[in-house]
């Protein structure tokens, strides 16, 4: 599965499920739900997940952060954070994460993003924000 994230507003300080996807490639036999952004495992195995949400035209204040998380069955199983070491006014800050997870049939995976940069931030156009699932074995 490879899907691109349509621009979406991410509130400040709120875990936000990423659900605004455009399906690009899906050979998962129904495991991917582009409306909910949830991948439901229909074949037990080892899977690689990748996720990135790039923010549009956002300056970031020193000490602020972005967290990109994978949830498995509504439990956070993997988090990656970016911290602003100083104040930045440039473009293209993103929350991104990679995880390899062993799944059983029925496990549900979703991606969640969080930031604390003071106000809602909008993700950049879909070519720069995506979610991918790869079956390893």
Coordinates of N, CA and C in Angstrom, one line a residue:
X1 N 0.9 -1.2 0.0 CA 0.0 0.0 0.0 C 0.9 1.2 0.0
X2 N 0.6 2.2 -0.9 CA 1.2 3.5 -0.8 C 0.1 4.5 -1.0
X3 N 0.0 5.4 -0.1 CA -1.0 6.5 -0.1 C -0.4 7.8 0.1
X4 N -0.9 8.9 -0.5 CA -0.5 10.2 -0.2 C -1.5 10.9 0.6
X5 N -1.0 11.8 1.5 CA -1.9 12.5 2.4 C -2.3 13.8 1.8
X6 N -3.6 14.1 1.6 CA -4.1 15.4 1.2 C -3.8 16.4 2.3
X7 N -3.7 17.7 2.0 CA -3.4 18.7 3.0 C -4.5 18.6 4.1
X8 N -4.1 18.7 5.3 CA -4.9 18.6 6.5 C -4.4 19.5 7.6
X9 N -5.3 20.1 8.4 CA -4.9 20.9 9.5 C -4.7 20.0 10.7
X10 N -3.5 20.2 11.3 CA -3.2 19.5 12.6 C -3.2 20.5 13.7
X11 N -4.1 20.3 14.7 CA -4.3 21.2 15.8 C -3.0 21.1 16.7
X12 N -2.8 22.2 17.4 CA -1.7 22.3 18.4 C -2.0 21.4 19.6
X13 N -1.0 20.5 19.9 CA -1.1 19.7 21.2 C -2.1 18.6 21.2
X14 N -2.6 18.2 20.0 CA -3.6 17.2 19.9 C -3.1 16.0 19.1
X15 N -3.1 14.8 19.6 CA -2.9 13.6 18.7 C -3.9 13.6 17.6
X16 N -3.4 13.6 16.4 CA -4.4 13.6 15.2 C -4.2 12.4 14.3
X17 N -5.2 11.6 14.2 CA -5.2 10.5 13.3 C -5.1 11.0 11.9
X18 N -4.2 10.5 11.1 CA -4.1 10.9 9.7 C -5.0 10.1 8.8
X19 N -6.1 10.7 8.3 CA -7.1 10.0 7.6 C -7.4 10.6 6.2
X20 N -6.8 11.6 5.8 CA -7.1 12.3 4.5 C -6.1 11.8 3.4
X21 N -6.3 10.5 3.0 CA -5.4 9.9 2.1 C -6.0 9.7 0.7
X22 N -5.1 9.8 -0.3 CA -5.4 9.5 -1.7 C -4.7 8.2 -2.0
X23 N -5.4 7.2 -2.3 CA -4.8 5.9 -2.6 C -4.0 5.9 -3.9
X24 N -2.7 5.5 -3.9 CA -1.9 5.5 -5.0 C -1.7 4.1 -5.5
X25 N -1.4 3.2 -4.6 CA -1.2 1.8 -5.0 C -1.7 0.9 -3.9
X26 N -2.5 -0.1 -4.2 CA -3.0 -0.9 -3.1 C -3.1 -2.4 -3.7
X27 N -2.3 -3.2 -3.2 CA -2.3 -4.6 -3.6 C -2.6 -5.5 -2.3
X28 N -3.3 -4.9 -1.3 CA -3.4 -5.5 0.0 C -4.7 -6.3 0.1
X29 N -5.4 -6.5 -1.0 CA -6.6 -7.3 -0.9 C -7.6 -6.8 0.1
X30 N -7.8 -5.5 0.2 CA -8.8 -5.0 1.1 C -8.3 -4.6 2.5
X31 N -7.0 -4.8 2.8 CA -6.5 -4.5 4.1 C -6.4 -3.0 4.4
X32 N -6.3 -2.2 3.3 CA -6.2 -0.7 3.5 C -7.5 0.0 3.3
X33 N -7.8 0.9 4.3 CA -9.0 1.7 4.2 C -8.6 3.1 4.0
X34 N -8.7 3.6 2.8 CA -8.3 5.0 2.5 C -9.1 6.1 3.2
X35 N -10.3 5.7 3.6 CA -11.2 6.7 4.2 C -10.8 6.9 5.7
X36 N -10.5 5.8 6.4 CA -10.1 5.9 7.8 C -8.6 6.0 8.0
X37 N -7.8 5.7 7.0 CA -6.4 5.7 7.2 C -5.9 4.5 8.0
X38 N -6.7 3.5 8.2 CA -6.3 2.3 9.0 C -6.0 1.1 8.1
X39 N -4.9 0.5 8.4 CA -4.5 -0.7 7.7 C -4.8 -1.9 8.7
X40 N -5.7 -2.8 8.2 CA -6.1 -4.0 9.0 C -5.4 -5.2 8.4
X41 N -4.6 -5.8 9.2 CA -3.8 -7.0 8.7 C -4.7 -8.1 8.3
X42 N -4.6 -8.6 7.1 CA -5.4 -9.8 6.7 C -4.5 -11.0 6.4
X43 N -3.2 -10.9 6.7 CA -2.3 -12.0 6.5 C -1.2 -11.8 7.5
X44 N -1.0 -12.7 8.5 CA 0.0 -12.6 9.5 C 1.4 -12.5 8.9
X45 N 2.2 -11.7 9.5 CA 3.6 -11.6 9.0 C 4.3 -10.4 9.5
X46 N 5.5 -10.1 8.9 CA 6.3 -9.0 9.3 C 6.1 -7.9 8.2
X47 N 5.8 -6.7 8.7 CA 5.5 -5.6 7.8 C 6.4 -4.4 8.1
X48 N 6.7 -3.6 7.1 CA 7.5 -2.4 7.2 C 6.5 -1.2 7.0
X49 N 6.4 -0.3 7.9 CA 5.5 0.9 7.7 C 6.4 2.2 7.6
X50 N 6.0 3.1 6.8 CA 6.7 4.4 6.6 C 5.6 5.5 6.6
X51 N 5.9 6.6 7.2 CA 5.0 7.7 7.3 C 5.7 9.0 7.3
X52 N 5.2 10.0 6.6 CA 5.7 11.3 6.7 C 4.6 12.3 6.5
X53 N 4.5 13.4 7.3 CA 3.6 14.5 7.1 C 4.5 15.8 7.1
X54 N 4.6 16.4 6.0 CA 5.4 17.6 5.9 C 4.5 18.8 6.1
X55 N 4.9 19.7 6.9 CA 4.1 20.9 7.2 C 4.4 22.1 6.2
X56 N 3.4 22.8 5.8 CA 3.5 23.9 4.8 C 3.9 25.2 5.5
X57 N 4.8 25.9 4.9 CA 5.1 27.3 5.3 C 5.0 27.6 6.8
X58 N 5.7 26.8 7.6 CA 5.6 26.9 9.0 C 6.9 27.3 9.7
X59 N 7.0 28.4 10.4 CA 8.2 28.7 11.2 C 8.0 27.9 12.5
X60 N 9.1 27.5 13.0 CA 9.1 26.7 14.3 C 9.9 27.4 15.3
X61 N 9.3 27.5 16.5 CA 10.0 28.2 17.6 C 10.9 27.2 18.4
X62 N 12.0 27.7 18.9 CA 12.9 26.9 19.6 C 12.2 26.1 20.7
X63 N 12.5 24.8 20.9 CA 12.0 23.9 21.9 C 10.7 23.3 21.5
X64 N 10.1 23.6 20.3 CA 8.9 23.0 19.8 C 9.2 21.6 19.2
X65 N 8.2 20.8 19.1 CA 8.5 19.5 18.5 C 7.3 19.0 17.7
X66 N 7.7 17.9 16.9 CA 6.7 17.2 16.1 C 6.9 15.7 16.4
X67 N 5.8 15.0 16.7 CA 5.9 13.6 17.0 C 5.1 12.8 15.9
X68 N 5.7 11.8 15.3 CA 5.0 10.9 14.4 C 4.9 9.6 15.0
X69 N 3.7 9.0 15.1 CA 3.5 7.8 15.9 C 2.8 6.7 15.1
X70 N 3.1 5.5 15.4 CA 2.3 4.4 14.9 C 1.5 3.8 16.0
X71 N 0.2 3.6 15.8 CA -0.6 2.9 16.7 C -1.0 1.5 16.2
X72 N -0.9 0.5 17.1 CA -1.3 -0.8 16.7 C -2.4 -1.2 17.7
X73 N -3.6 -1.4 17.2 CA -4.8 -1.7 18.0 C -5.0 -0.7 19.1
X74 N -4.9 0.6 18.7 CA -5.1 1.8 19.5 C -4.1 2.0 20.6
X75 N -2.9 1.4 20.5 CA -1.8 1.5 21.5 C -0.6 2.1 20.7
X76 N 0.0 3.1 21.2 CA 1.2 3.7 20.6 C 2.4 2.6 20.7
X77 N 2.9 2.2 19.5 CA 3.9 1.2 19.5 C 5.2 1.7 19.0
X78 N 5.3 2.9 18.5 CA 6.5 3.4 17.9 C 6.3 4.9 17.7
X79 N 7.3 5.7 18.2 CA 7.2 7.2 18.1 C 8.6 7.7 17.6
X80 N 8.5 8.8 16.8 CA 9.7 9.5 16.4 C 9.4 11.0 16.6
X81 N 10.4 11.7 17.1 CA 10.2 13.1 17.4 C 11.3 13.9 16.7
X82 N 10.9 15.2 16.4 CA 11.9 16.2 15.9 C 11.7 17.4 16.8
X83 N 12.8 17.9 17.3 CA 12.8 19.0 18.2 C 13.5 20.2 17.5
X84 N 13.0 21.4 17.6 CA 13.6 22.6 17.1 C 14.7 23.1 18.0
X85 N 15.9 23.0 17.6 CA 17.1 23.4 18.4 C 17.1 24.9 18.5
X86 N 16.6 25.6 17.5 CA 16.5 27.1 17.6 C 15.2 27.4 16.8
X87 N 15.0 28.7 16.6 CA 13.9 29.2 15.8 C 14.2 29.1 14.4
X88 N 13.3 28.5 13.6 CA 13.5 28.3 12.2 C 12.3 28.9 11.4
X89 N 12.7 29.6 10.3 CA 11.7 30.2 9.5 C 11.7 29.6 8.1
X90 N 12.4 28.5 7.9 CA 12.5 27.9 6.6 C 11.3 26.9 6.4
X91 N 11.2 26.4 5.2 CA 10.2 25.5 4.7 C 10.5 24.1 5.0
X92 N 9.5 23.2 5.0 CA 9.7 21.8 4.9 C 10.1 21.1 6.2
X93 N 9.3 21.3 7.2 CA 9.5 20.5 8.5 C 8.5 19.4 8.4
X94 N 9.0 18.2 8.9 CA 8.0 17.1 8.8 C 8.2 16.2 10.0
X95 N 7.1 15.5 10.2 CA 7.1 14.4 11.2 C 7.2 13.2 10.4
X96 N 8.1 12.3 10.7 CA 8.2 11.1 9.9 C 8.7 9.9 10.8
X97 N 8.3 8.7 10.4 CA 8.6 7.6 11.2 C 8.6 6.3 10.4
X98 N 9.4 5.3 10.8 CA 9.5 4.0 10.2 C 9.4 3.0 11.2
X99 N 8.7 1.9 11.0 CA 8.6 0.8 11.9 C 8.5 -0.5 11.2
X100 N 9.1 -1.5 11.8 CA 8.9 -2.9 11.3 C 8.1 -3.6 12.4
X101 N 6.9 -4.1 12.1 CA 6.0 -4.7 13.1 C 5.6 -6.1 12.7
X102 N 5.6 -7.0 13.6 CA 5.1 -8.4 13.4 C 3.6 -8.3 13.7
X103 N 2.7 -8.7 12.7 CA 1.3 -8.5 12.9 C 0.6 -9.9 12.8
X104 N -0.5 -10.0 13.4 CA -1.4 -11.1 13.3 C -2.7 -10.6 12.6
X105 N -3.5 -11.6 12.0 CA -4.7 -11.2 11.3 C -5.6 -10.4 12.3
X106 N -6.1 -9.3 11.8 CA -7.0 -8.4 12.5 C -6.3 -7.2 13.2
X107 N -4.9 -7.2 13.3 CA -4.3 -6.1 13.9 C -4.5 -4.8 13.1
X108 N -4.7 -3.7 13.7 CA -5.0 -2.5 13.0 C -3.9 -1.5 13.3
X109 N -3.4 -0.9 12.2 CA -2.3 0.1 12.3 C -2.8 1.4 11.8
X110 N -2.5 2.5 12.5 CA -2.8 3.8 12.1 C -1.7 4.7 12.4
X111 N -1.6 5.9 11.7 CA -0.6 6.8 12.0 C -1.2 8.1 12.6
X112 N -0.4 8.6 13.5 CA -0.9 9.8 14.3 C 0.2 10.8 14.3
X113 N -0.1 12.1 14.2 CA 0.9 13.1 14.3 C 0.5 14.1 15.4
X114 N 1.4 14.7 16.0 CA 1.2 15.7 17.1 C 2.3 16.8 17.0
X115 N 2.0 18.0 17.3 CA 3.0 19.1 17.4 C 2.5 20.1 18.5
X116 N 3.5 20.9 18.9 CA 3.2 21.9 19.9 C 3.7 23.2 19.5
X117 N 3.5 23.6 18.3 CA 4.1 24.9 17.7 C 3.1 26.0 17.9
X118 N 2.2 26.0 18.8 CA 1.4 27.1 19.1 C 0.0 27.3 18.4
X119 N -0.1 26.9 17.2 CA -1.4 27.0 16.5 C -1.5 25.8 15.5
X120 N -2.7 25.7 15.0 CA -2.9 24.6 14.0 C -1.9 24.8 12.8
X121 N -1.4 23.7 12.3 CA -0.5 23.8 11.2 C -1.1 22.9 10.1
X122 N -0.9 23.3 8.8 CA -1.4 22.5 7.7 C -0.3 21.7 7.0
X123 N -0.6 20.5 6.7 CA 0.4 19.7 5.9 C 0.5 20.2 4.5
X124 N 1.6 20.0 3.9 CA 1.9 20.4 2.6 C 1.2 19.5 1.6
X125 N 1.3 19.8 0.3 CA 0.5 19.0 -0.7 C 0.9 17.6 -0.7
X126 N 0.1 16.8 -1.2 CA 0.1 15.3 -1.0 C 1.4 14.7 -1.5
X127 N 2.1 15.2 -2.4 CA 3.3 14.6 -2.9 C 4.4 14.5 -1.9
X128 N 4.3 15.3 -0.8 CA 5.3 15.3 0.2 C 4.9 14.6 1.5
X129 N 3.7 14.1 1.6 CA 3.2 13.5 2.8 C 2.6 12.1 2.4
X130 N 3.1 11.1 3.0 CA 2.6 9.8 2.5 C 2.7 8.7 3.7
X131 N 2.1 7.6 3.3 CA 2.0 6.4 4.2 C 2.2 5.2 3.3
X132 N 3.1 4.3 3.7 CA 3.4 3.1 2.9 C 3.5 1.9 3.8
X133 N 3.0 0.8 3.3 CA 3.1 -0.5 4.0 C 3.7 -1.5 3.0
X134 N 4.7 -2.2 3.5 CA 5.4 -3.3 2.8 C 5.4 -4.6 3.5
X135 N 4.9 -5.6 2.9 CA 4.9 -6.9 3.5 C 6.3 -7.5 3.3
X136 N 7.0 -7.9 4.4 CA 8.4 -8.4 4.3 C 8.3 -9.9 4.2
X137 N 7.5 -10.5 5.1 CA 7.4 -12.0 5.0 C 6.1 -12.4 5.7

